[in-house]
Coordinates of C-alpha atoms in Angstrom, one line a residue:
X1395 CA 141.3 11.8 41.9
X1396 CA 140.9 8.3 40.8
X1397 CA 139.3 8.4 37.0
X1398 CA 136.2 6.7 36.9
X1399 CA 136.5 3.3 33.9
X1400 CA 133.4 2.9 32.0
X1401 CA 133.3 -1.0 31.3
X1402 CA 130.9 -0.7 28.4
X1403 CA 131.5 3.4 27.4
X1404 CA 127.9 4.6 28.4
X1405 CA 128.3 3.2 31.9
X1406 CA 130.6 0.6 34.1
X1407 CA 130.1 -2.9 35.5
X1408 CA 128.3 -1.3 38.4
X1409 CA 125.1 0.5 36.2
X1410 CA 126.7 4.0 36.5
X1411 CA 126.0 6.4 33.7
X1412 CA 128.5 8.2 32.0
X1413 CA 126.2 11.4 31.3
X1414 CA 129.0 13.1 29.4
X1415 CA 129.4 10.0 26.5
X1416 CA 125.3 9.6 26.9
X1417 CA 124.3 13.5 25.7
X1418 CA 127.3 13.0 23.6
X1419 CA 126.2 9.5 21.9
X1420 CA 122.2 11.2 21.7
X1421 CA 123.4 14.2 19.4
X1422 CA 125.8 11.6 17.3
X1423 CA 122.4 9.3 16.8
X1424 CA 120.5 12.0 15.7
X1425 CA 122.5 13.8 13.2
X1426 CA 123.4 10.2 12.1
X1427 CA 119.9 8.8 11.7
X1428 CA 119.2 12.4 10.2
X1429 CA 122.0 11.9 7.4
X1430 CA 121.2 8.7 6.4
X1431 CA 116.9 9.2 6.0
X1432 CA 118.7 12.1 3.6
X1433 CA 121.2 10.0 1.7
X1434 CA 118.3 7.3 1.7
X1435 CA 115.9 10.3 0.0
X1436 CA 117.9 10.7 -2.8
X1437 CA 118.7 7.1 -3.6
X1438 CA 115.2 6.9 -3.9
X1439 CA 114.6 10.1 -6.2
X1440 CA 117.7 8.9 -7.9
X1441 CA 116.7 5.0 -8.7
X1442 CA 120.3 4.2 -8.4
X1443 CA 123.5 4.4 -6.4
X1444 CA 126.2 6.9 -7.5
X1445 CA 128.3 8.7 -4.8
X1446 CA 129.1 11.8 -7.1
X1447 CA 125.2 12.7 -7.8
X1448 CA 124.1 11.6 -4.1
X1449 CA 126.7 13.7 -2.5
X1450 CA 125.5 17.1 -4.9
X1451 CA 121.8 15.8 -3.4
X1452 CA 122.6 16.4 0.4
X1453 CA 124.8 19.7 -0.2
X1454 CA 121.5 20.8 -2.1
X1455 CA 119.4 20.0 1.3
X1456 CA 122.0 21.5 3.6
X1457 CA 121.7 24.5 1.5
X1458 CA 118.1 24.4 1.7
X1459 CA 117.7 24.0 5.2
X1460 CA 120.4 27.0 6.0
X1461 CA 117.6 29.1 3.7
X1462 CA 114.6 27.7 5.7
X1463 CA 115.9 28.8 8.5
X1464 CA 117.1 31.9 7.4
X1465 CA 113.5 32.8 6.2
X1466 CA 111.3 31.2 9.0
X1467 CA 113.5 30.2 12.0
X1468 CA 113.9 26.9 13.6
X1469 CA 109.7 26.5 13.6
X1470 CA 110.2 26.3 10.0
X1471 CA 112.9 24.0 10.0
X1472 CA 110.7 21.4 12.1
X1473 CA 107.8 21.6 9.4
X1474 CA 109.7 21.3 6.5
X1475 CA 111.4 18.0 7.7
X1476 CA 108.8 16.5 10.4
X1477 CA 108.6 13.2 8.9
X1478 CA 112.8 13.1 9.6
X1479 CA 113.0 14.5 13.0
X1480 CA 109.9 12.5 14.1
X1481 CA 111.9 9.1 12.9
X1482 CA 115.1 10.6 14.4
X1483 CA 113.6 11.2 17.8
X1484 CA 111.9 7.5 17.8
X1485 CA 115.5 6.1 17.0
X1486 CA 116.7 8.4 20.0
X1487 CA 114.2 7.2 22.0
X1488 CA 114.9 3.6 21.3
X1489 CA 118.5 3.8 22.1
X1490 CA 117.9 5.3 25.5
X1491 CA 115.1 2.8 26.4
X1492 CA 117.9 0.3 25.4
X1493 CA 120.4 1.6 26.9
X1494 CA 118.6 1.9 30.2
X1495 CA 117.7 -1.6 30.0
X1496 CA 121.2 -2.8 29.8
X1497 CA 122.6 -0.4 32.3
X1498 CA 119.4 -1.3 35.2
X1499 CA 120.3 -4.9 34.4
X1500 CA 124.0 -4.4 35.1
X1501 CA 122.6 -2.6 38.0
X1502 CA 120.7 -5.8 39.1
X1503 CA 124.1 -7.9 38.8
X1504 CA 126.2 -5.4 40.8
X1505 CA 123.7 -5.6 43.7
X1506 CA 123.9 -9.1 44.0
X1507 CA 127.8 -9.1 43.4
X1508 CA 128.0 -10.1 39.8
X1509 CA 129.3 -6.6 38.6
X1510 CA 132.0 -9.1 36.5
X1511 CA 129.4 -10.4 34.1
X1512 CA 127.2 -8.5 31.4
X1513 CA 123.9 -9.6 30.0
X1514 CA 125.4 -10.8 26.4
X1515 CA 121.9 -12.0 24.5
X1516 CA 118.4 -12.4 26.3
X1517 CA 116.6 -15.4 25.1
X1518 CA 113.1 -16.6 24.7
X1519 CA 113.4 -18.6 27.8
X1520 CA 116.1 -17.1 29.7
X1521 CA 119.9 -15.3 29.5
X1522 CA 123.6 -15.4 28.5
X1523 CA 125.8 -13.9 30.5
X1524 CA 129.5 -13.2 29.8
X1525 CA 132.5 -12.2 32.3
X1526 CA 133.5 -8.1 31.6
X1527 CA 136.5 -8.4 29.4
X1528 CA 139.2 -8.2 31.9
X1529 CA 137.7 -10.0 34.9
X1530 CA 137.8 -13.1 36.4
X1531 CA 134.9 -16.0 35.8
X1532 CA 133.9 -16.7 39.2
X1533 CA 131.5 -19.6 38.6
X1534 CA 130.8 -20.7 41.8
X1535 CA 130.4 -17.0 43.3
X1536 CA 128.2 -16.7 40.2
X1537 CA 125.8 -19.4 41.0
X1538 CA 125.6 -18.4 45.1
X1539 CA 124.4 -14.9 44.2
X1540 CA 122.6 -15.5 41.0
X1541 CA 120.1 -18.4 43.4
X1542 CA 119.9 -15.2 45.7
X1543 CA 119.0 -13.3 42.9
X1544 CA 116.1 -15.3 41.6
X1545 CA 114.7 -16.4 45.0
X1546 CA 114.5 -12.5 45.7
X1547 CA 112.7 -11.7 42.7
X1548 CA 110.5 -15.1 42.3
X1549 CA 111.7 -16.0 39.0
X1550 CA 110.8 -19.4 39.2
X1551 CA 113.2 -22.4 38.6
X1552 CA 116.0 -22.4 36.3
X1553 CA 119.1 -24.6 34.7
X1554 CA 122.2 -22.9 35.0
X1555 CA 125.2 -23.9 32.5
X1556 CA 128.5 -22.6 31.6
X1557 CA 129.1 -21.0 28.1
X1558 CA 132.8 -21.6 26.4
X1559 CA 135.2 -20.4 28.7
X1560 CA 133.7 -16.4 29.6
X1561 CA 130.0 -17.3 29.8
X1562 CA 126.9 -18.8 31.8
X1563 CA 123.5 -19.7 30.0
X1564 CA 120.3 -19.3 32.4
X1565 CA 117.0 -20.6 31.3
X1566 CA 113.7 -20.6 33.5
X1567 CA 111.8 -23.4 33.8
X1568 CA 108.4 -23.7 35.1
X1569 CA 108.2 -24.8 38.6
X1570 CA 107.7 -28.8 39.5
X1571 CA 104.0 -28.9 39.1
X1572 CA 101.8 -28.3 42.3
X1573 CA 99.8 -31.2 44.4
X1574 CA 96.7 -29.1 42.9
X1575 CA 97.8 -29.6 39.4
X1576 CA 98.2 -33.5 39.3
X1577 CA 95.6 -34.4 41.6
X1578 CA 92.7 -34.9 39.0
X1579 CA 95.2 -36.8 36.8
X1580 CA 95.4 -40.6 36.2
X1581 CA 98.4 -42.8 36.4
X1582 CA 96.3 -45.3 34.2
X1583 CA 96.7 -42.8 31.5
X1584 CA 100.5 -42.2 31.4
X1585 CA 101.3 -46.2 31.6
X1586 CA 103.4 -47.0 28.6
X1587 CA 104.8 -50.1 27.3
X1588 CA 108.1 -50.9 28.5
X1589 CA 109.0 -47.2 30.0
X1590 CA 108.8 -46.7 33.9
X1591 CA 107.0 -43.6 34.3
X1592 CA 108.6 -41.4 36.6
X1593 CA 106.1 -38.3 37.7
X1594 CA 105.7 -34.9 35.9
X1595 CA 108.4 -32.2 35.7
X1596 CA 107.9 -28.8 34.9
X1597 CA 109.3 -27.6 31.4
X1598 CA 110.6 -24.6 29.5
X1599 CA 107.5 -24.2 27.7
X1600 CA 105.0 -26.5 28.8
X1601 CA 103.8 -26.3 32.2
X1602 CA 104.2 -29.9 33.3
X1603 CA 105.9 -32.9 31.2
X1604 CA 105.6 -36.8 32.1
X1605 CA 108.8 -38.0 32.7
X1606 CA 110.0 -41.7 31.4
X1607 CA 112.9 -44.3 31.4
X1608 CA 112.9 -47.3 29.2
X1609 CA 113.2 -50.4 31.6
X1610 CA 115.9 -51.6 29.4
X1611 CA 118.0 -48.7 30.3
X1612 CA 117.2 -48.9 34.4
X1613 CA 120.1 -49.1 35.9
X1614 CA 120.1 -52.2 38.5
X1615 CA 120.0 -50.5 41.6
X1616 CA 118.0 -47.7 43.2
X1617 CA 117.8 -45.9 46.3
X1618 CA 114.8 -44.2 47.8
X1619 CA 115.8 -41.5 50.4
X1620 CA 114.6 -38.9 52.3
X1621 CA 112.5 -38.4 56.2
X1622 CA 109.4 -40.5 56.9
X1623 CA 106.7 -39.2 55.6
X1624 CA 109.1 -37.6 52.6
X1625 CA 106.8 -40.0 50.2
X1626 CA 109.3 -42.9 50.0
X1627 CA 106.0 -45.4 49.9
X1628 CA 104.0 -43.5 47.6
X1629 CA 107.3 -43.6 45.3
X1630 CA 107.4 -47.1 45.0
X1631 CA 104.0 -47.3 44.7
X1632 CA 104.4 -45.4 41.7
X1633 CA 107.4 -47.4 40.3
X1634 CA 105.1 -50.8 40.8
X1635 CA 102.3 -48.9 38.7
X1636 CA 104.6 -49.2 35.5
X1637 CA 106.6 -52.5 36.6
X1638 CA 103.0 -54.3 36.9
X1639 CA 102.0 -52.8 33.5
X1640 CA 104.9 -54.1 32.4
X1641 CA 104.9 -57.8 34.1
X1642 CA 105.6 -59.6 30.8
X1643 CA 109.2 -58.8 31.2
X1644 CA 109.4 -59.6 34.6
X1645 CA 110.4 -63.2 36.2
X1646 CA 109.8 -62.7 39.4
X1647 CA 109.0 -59.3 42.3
X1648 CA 110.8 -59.8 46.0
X1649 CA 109.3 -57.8 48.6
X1650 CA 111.4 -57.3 52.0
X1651 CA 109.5 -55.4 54.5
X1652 CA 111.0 -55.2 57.8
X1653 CA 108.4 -52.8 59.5
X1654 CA 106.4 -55.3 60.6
X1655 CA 105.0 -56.2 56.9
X1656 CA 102.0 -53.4 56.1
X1657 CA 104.3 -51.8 53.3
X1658 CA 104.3 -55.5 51.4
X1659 CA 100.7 -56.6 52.3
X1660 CA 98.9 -55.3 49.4
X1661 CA 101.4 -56.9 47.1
X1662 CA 101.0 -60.5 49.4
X1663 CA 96.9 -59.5 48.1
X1664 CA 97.5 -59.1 44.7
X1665 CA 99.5 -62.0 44.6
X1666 CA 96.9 -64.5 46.4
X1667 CA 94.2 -62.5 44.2
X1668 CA 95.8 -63.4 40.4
X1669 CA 97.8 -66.4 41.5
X1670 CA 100.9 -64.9 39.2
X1671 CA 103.7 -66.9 40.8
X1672 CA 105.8 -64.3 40.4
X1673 CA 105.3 -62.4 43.7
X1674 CA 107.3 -62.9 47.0
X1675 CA 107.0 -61.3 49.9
X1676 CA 108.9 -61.6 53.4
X1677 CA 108.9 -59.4 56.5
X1678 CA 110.3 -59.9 59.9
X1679 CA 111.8 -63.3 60.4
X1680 CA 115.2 -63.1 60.0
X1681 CA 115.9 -66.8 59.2
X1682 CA 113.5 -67.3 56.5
X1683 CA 114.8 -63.7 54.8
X1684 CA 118.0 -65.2 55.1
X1685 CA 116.7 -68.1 53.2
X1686 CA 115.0 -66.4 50.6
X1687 CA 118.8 -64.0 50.0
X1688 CA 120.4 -68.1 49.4
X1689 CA 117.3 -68.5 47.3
X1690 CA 118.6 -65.7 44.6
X1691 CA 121.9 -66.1 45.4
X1692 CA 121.8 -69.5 44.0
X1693 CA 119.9 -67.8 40.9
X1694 CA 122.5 -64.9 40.6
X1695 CA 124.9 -67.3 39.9
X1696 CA 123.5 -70.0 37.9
X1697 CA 122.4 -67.0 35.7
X1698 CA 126.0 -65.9 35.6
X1699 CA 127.3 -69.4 34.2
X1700 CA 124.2 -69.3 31.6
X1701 CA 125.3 -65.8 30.2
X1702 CA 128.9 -67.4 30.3
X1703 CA 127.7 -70.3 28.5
X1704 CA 126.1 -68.1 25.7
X1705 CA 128.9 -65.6 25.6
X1706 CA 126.1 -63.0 26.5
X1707 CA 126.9 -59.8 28.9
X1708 CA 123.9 -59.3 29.9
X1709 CA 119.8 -60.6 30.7
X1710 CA 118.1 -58.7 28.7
X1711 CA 114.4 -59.6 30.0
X1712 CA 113.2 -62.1 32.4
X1713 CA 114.0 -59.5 35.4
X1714 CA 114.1 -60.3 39.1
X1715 CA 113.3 -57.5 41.1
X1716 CA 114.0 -57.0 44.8
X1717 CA 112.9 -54.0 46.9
X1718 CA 113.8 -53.7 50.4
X1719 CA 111.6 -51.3 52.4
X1720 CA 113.7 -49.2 54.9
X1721 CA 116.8 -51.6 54.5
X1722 CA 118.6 -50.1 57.5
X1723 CA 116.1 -52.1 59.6
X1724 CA 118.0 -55.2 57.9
X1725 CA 121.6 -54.1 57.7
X1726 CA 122.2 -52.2 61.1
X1727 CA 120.9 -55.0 62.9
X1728 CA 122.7 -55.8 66.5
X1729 CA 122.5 -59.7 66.5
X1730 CA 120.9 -60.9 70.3
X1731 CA 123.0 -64.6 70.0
X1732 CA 126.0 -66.5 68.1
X1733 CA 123.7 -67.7 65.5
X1734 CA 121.5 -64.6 65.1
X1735 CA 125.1 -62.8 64.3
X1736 CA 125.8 -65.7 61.5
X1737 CA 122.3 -65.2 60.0
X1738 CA 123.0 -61.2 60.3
X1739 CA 126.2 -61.8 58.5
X1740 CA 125.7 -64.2 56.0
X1741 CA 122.4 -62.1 55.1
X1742 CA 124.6 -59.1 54.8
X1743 CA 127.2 -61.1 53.0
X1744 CA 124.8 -61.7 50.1
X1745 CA 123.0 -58.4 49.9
X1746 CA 126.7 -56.9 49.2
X1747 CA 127.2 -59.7 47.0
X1748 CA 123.8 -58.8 44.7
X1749 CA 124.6 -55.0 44.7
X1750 CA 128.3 -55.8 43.3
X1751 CA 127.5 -58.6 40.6
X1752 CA 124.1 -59.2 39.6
X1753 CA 123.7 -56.0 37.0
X1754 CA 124.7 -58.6 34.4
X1755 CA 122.4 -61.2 35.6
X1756 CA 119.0 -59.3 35.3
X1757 CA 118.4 -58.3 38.6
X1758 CA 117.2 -54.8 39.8
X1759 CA 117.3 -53.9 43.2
X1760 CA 115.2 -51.3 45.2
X1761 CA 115.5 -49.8 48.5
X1762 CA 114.3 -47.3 50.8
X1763 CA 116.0 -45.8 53.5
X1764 CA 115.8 -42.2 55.2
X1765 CA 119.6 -41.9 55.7
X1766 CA 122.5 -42.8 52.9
X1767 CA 125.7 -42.0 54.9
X1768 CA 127.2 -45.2 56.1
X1769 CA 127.2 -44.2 59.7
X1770 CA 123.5 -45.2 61.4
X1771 CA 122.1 -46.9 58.1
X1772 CA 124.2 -50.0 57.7
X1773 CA 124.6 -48.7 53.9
X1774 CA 128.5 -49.9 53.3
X1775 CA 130.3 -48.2 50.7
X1776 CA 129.8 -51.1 48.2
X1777 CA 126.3 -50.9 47.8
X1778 CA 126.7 -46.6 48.1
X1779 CA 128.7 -46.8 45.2
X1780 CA 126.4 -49.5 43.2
X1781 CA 123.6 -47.6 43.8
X1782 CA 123.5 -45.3 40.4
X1783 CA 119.8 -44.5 40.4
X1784 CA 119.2 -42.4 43.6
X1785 CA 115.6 -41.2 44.4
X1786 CA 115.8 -38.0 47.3
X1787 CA 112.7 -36.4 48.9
X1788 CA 112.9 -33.6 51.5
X1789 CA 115.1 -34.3 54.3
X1790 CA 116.6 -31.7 57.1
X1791 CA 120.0 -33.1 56.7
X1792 CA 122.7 -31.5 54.6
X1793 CA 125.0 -34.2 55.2
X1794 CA 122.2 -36.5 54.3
X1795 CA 121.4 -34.3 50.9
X1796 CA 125.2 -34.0 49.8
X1797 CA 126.0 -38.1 50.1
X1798 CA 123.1 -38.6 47.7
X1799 CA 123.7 -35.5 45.2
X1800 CA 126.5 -33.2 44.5
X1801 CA 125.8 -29.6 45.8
X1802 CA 126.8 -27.9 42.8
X1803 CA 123.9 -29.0 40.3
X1804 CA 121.2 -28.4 43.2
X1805 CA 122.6 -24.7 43.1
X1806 CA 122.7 -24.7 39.5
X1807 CA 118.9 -25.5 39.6
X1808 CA 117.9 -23.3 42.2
X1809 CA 116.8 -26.9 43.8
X1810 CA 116.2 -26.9 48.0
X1811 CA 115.4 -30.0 49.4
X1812 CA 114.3 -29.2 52.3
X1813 CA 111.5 -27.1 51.0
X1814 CA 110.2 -30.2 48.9
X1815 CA 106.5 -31.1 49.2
X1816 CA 105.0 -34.3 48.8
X1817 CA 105.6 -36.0 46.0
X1818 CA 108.3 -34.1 44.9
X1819 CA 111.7 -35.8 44.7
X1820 CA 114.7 -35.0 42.8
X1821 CA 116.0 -37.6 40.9
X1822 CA 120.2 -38.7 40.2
X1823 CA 121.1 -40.9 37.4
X1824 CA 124.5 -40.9 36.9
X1825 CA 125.1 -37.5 35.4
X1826 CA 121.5 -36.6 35.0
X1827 CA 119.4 -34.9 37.4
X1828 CA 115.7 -34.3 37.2
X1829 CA 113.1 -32.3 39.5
X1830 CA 109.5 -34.3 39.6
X1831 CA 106.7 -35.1 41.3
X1832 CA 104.7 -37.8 41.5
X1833 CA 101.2 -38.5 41.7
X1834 CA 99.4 -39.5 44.4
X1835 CA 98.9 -43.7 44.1
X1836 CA 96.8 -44.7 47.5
X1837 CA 98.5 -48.2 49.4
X1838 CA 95.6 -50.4 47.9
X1839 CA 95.7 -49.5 44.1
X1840 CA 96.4 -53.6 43.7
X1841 CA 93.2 -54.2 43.9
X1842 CA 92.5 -51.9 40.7
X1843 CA 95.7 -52.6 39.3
X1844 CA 95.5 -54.4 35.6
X1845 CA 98.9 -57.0 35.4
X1846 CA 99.9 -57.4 31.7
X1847 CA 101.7 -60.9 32.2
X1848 CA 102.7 -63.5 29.4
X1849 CA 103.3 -67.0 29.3
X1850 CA 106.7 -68.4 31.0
X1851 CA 109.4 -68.7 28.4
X1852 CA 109.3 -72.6 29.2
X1853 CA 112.3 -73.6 27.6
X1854 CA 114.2 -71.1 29.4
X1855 CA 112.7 -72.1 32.7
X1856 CA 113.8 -75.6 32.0
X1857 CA 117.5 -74.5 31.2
X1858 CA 117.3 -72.2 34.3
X1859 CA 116.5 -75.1 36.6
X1860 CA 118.8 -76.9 35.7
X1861 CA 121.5 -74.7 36.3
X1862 CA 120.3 -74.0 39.7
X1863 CA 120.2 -77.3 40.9
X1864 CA 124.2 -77.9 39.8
X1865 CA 124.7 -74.6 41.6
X1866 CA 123.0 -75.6 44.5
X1867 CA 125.7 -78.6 45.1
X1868 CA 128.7 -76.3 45.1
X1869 CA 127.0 -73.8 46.7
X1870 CA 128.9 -72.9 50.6
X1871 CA 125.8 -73.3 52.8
X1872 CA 126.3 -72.6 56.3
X1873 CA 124.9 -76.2 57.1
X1874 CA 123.8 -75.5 60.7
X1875 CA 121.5 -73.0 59.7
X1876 CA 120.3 -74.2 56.1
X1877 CA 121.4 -77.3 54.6
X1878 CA 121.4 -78.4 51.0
X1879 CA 118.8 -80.7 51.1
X1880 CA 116.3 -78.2 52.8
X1881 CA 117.5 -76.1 49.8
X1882 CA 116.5 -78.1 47.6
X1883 CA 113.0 -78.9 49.3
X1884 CA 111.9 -75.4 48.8
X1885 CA 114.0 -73.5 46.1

C-alpha cells in the first residue's frame, strides 16, 4: 500500500488531515505552552535569569503537582493550576482554528486544481501563494482555475502577479463602479488642467478612483473599439470634455464623420457658436476629405522641417487633433470609377502616412471602429501597430478582443469583455492596462461646454505659414484632382 506524503506534516497538498501528527502535535503544544507559563513563573519570582535556580524551580512544581494529585486526584490538579491549563487550552485552541484554516484553504485550491500552491501570507487586500516545494509552477493553469475560483465564489475583481520565481500575489480590487454609482456625478468636477480624464476605476481601498493622463504623455494615436452601441460615442464625448478644457494647447480639432455627419454636428455647432477657428469638421464627400488629408499633410511636413530646423524632436503644444468616426467606413471603401479609386488611394495613402510619422509633429489621431483585425475594417498593419493607445468596449468577438489586447492580462484581471456594460471599457497603453467606466456625457453637452482657449502664438503662426507655402510647391499633388493653385486658394 502506497504511503500517504503529507506536503505540510499536519495534512497534504490536497487538505487531508494527518490525525495521527494532529493528536500528536495537540499534546506536544500543550505540555509545551504548559512548561514555558512554568519556566516564565519563576523568572518572574526570581527577578532574573539563571538556568541553575530556574531549573531547581520547575523540579519543585513537578514535585508538587505529583503530591496534589496524590492527595486530591486530577480535580485537584485543575484547581491548583487553572489559570495554566485555561491559557494552554486557548493556545490549543488557536492552533487548531489555524490549522483548519490552512488545511480548508488547501482544500479550496485542490478543488479547483491548484493542489501545487499553498497560501504563503494573507494580506490586507488579498494573497500570496507559493508552488509546494517540489512541484512544478504552472502559471498559466494557475490563472485558468484561480478566475474559476473567484467567479464561483464572487470575490470581486482582482490583479494577479507573479512572485520571484515559486509565487503569485492576488489582490481584490473593488469592482469597476456601477452606472448607479456615477450617474449623479459631474464631469465638470473632475476637469483638470492639462490631464485627459479618463472615467472612474475601482480601487483596492477606495470604491471608485478618477483615472488621468497628462496630455503631454498621450501617445499620438488611439483606437476606439468595440460593437455599436458598446459606447464608442459617449467615449469620445468624454475625451472632448478634457481636450476642450484644455483648448489652450490645442491648434486645431479635425472631425471626420462618415455616417452621414450626426456624430460631428454638435462640434460643427460649437464651432459656429464661439467662432474658435480651430474646429473642422467633414463628413461624406469624398473629394473634399481627400482635400482636407493634403491640407495636414502639407502641415505634417512643414512641421517636420521646422523641428529639423530647431534641432527639436518633438511639438510639444500647439496639437492638431484628428478623430475619425468609424474609420472603416473610409478605408474599406470599394471605389465606383478610375478617379474615385485615385481619391480612395491617395486618401488612404496619407492616412498611413499620418499614423507612421506625425508623433513627432504634434499630431494626435483618434478613431473609432467596431472591428481591429485587418480583414473587413480596412485597418492595415501600419496603422495596427501605430495605434499604442487602444480603447475596447464589449464586443462578442474573441478574435476581435485578442487583436486589441493580449489574453493573458484579461485573465490575470478576471476581465470579460463580453459582459462589459456601458460605459465600461478596458483600456491598453503600451504595457499598462486599466478597467474604467465612464460617465454618461449626452451628444449635446457643446452647448454647456466652457472652452478654455488663449491667444494664437502669432509668431509661431507666421513661421508656420511660411513653411507651408514652400511645402506646398514641392508638394506631389495629383493635379487632375487638386492642383496647387486650388491649394493654395483654400489652405
Amino acid at each position: 500500500m502506497k504511503k500517504t506524503k503529507y506536503e505540510f506534516g499536519i495534512y497534504d497538498k490536497y487538505g487531508n488531515l494527518n490525525g495521527v501528527y494532529f493528536i500528536g502535535m495537540l499534546f506536544f503544544l500543550f505540555f509545551l505552552s504548559f512548561l514555558i507559563l512554568l519556566i516564565f513563573k519563576n523568572i518572574i519570582k526570581l527577578h532574573s535569569i539563571n538556568i541553575e535556580i530556574i531549573l531547581n524551580g520547575l523540579i519543585i512544581d513537578f514535585k508538587s503537582m505529583i503530591q496534589i494529585y496524590k492527595l486530591n486526584h486530577f480535580l485537584g490538579l485543575l484547581s491548583s493550576f487553572k489559570t495554566y491549563i485555561v491559557i494552554n487550552i486557548l493556545v490549543v485552541i488557536y492552533y487548531i482554528y489555524k490549522t483548519f484554516l490552512n488545511k480548508f484553504e488547501q482544500r479550496k485550491l485542490a478543488n479547483y486544481g491548484l493542489e501545487n500552491y499553498y497560501l504563503k501570507k494573507k494580506l490586507k487586500d488579498g494573497y500570496v501563494y507559493n508552488v509546494v516545494p517540489g512541484e512544478v509552477m504552472e502559471y498559466d493553469k494557475f490563472l485558468k482555475q484561480f478566475n474559476n475560483m473567484i467567479q464561483r465564489n464572487k470575490m470581486g475583481s482582482c490583479e494577479i502577479k507573479r512572485v520571484d520565481k515559486v509565487g503569485v500575489k492576488v489582490r481584490f480590487k473593488n469592482s469597476t463602479p456601477s452606472i448607479e454609482d456615477l450617474n449623479k456625478l459631474n464631469p465638470k468636477d473632475f476637469m483638470k488642467k492639462d490631464l485627459l480624464f479618463l472615467g472612474f476605476e475601482g480601487g483596492f481601498k477606495e470604491k471608485r478612483i478618477p483615472k488621468y493622463i497628462k496630455f503631454s504623455q498621450l501617445p499620438h494615436s488611439f483606437a476606439l473599439l468595440g460593437t455599436s452601441g458598446g459606447g464608442k460615442s459617449n467615449t469620445l464625448n468624454h475625451i472632448l470634455f478634457s481636450v476642450f478644457y484644455n483648448f489652450h494647447n490645442i491648434q486645431e480639432c479635425n472631425f471626420i464623420d462618415f455616417k452621414g455627419g450626426v456624430e460631428s454636428q454638435p462640434y460643427q455647432n460649437l464651432e459656429d457658436k464661439l467662432k474658435t477657428g480651430k474646429i473642422f469638421t467633414y463628413t461624406d464627400n469624398r473629394l473634399e476629405l481627400y482635400k482636407k488629408l493634403v491640407r495636414l499633410d502639407i502641415i505634417n511636413k512643414s512641421r517636420q522641417k521646422l523641428l529639423k530646423k530647431y534641432n527639436k524632436k518633438k511639438m510639444n503644444s500647439n496639437y492638431i487633433y484628428v478623430f475619425f468616426d468609424e474609420i472603416a467606413e473610409i478605408l474599406d471603401y470599394k471605389a465606383s470609377d478610375k478617379t474615385d479609386k485615385i481619391i480612395q488611394d491617395k486618401s488612404k495613402e496619407i492616412i498611413e502616412s499620418l499614423f507612421r510619422t506625425s508623433r513627432s509633429s504634434g499630431f494626435k489621431l483618434f478613431y473609432a471602429t467596431q472591428i481591429f483585425t485587418s480583414v473587413g475594417s480596412g485597418i492595415s498593419n501600419s496603422i495596427k501597430n501605430n495605434t499604442i493607445f487602444r480603447i475596447l468596449h464589449k464586443t462578442e468577438s474573441d478574435e476581435g478582443i485578442h487583436s486589441v489586447i493580449d489574453k493573458e492580462p484579461l485573465e490575470e484581471r478576471g476581465i470579460n469583455v463580453k459582459e462589459f456594460g456601458v460605459g465600461e471599457m478596458i483600456i491598453k497603453n503600451e504595457s499598462e492596462y486599466f478597467n474604467i467606466r465612464t460617465l454618461y456625457i449626452p451628444d449635446n453637452f457643446t452647448k454647456f461646454i466652457k472652452i478654455n482657449s488663449s491667444k494664437p502664438n502669432e509668431k509661431f503662426l507666421k513661421e508656420m505659414n511660411e513653411v507651408i507655402l514652400q511645402t506646398i510647391k514641392t508638394y506631389s499633388f495629383e493635379k487632375s484632382i487638386y492642383s496647387m493653385e486650388e491649394c493654395l486658394r483654400h489652405i
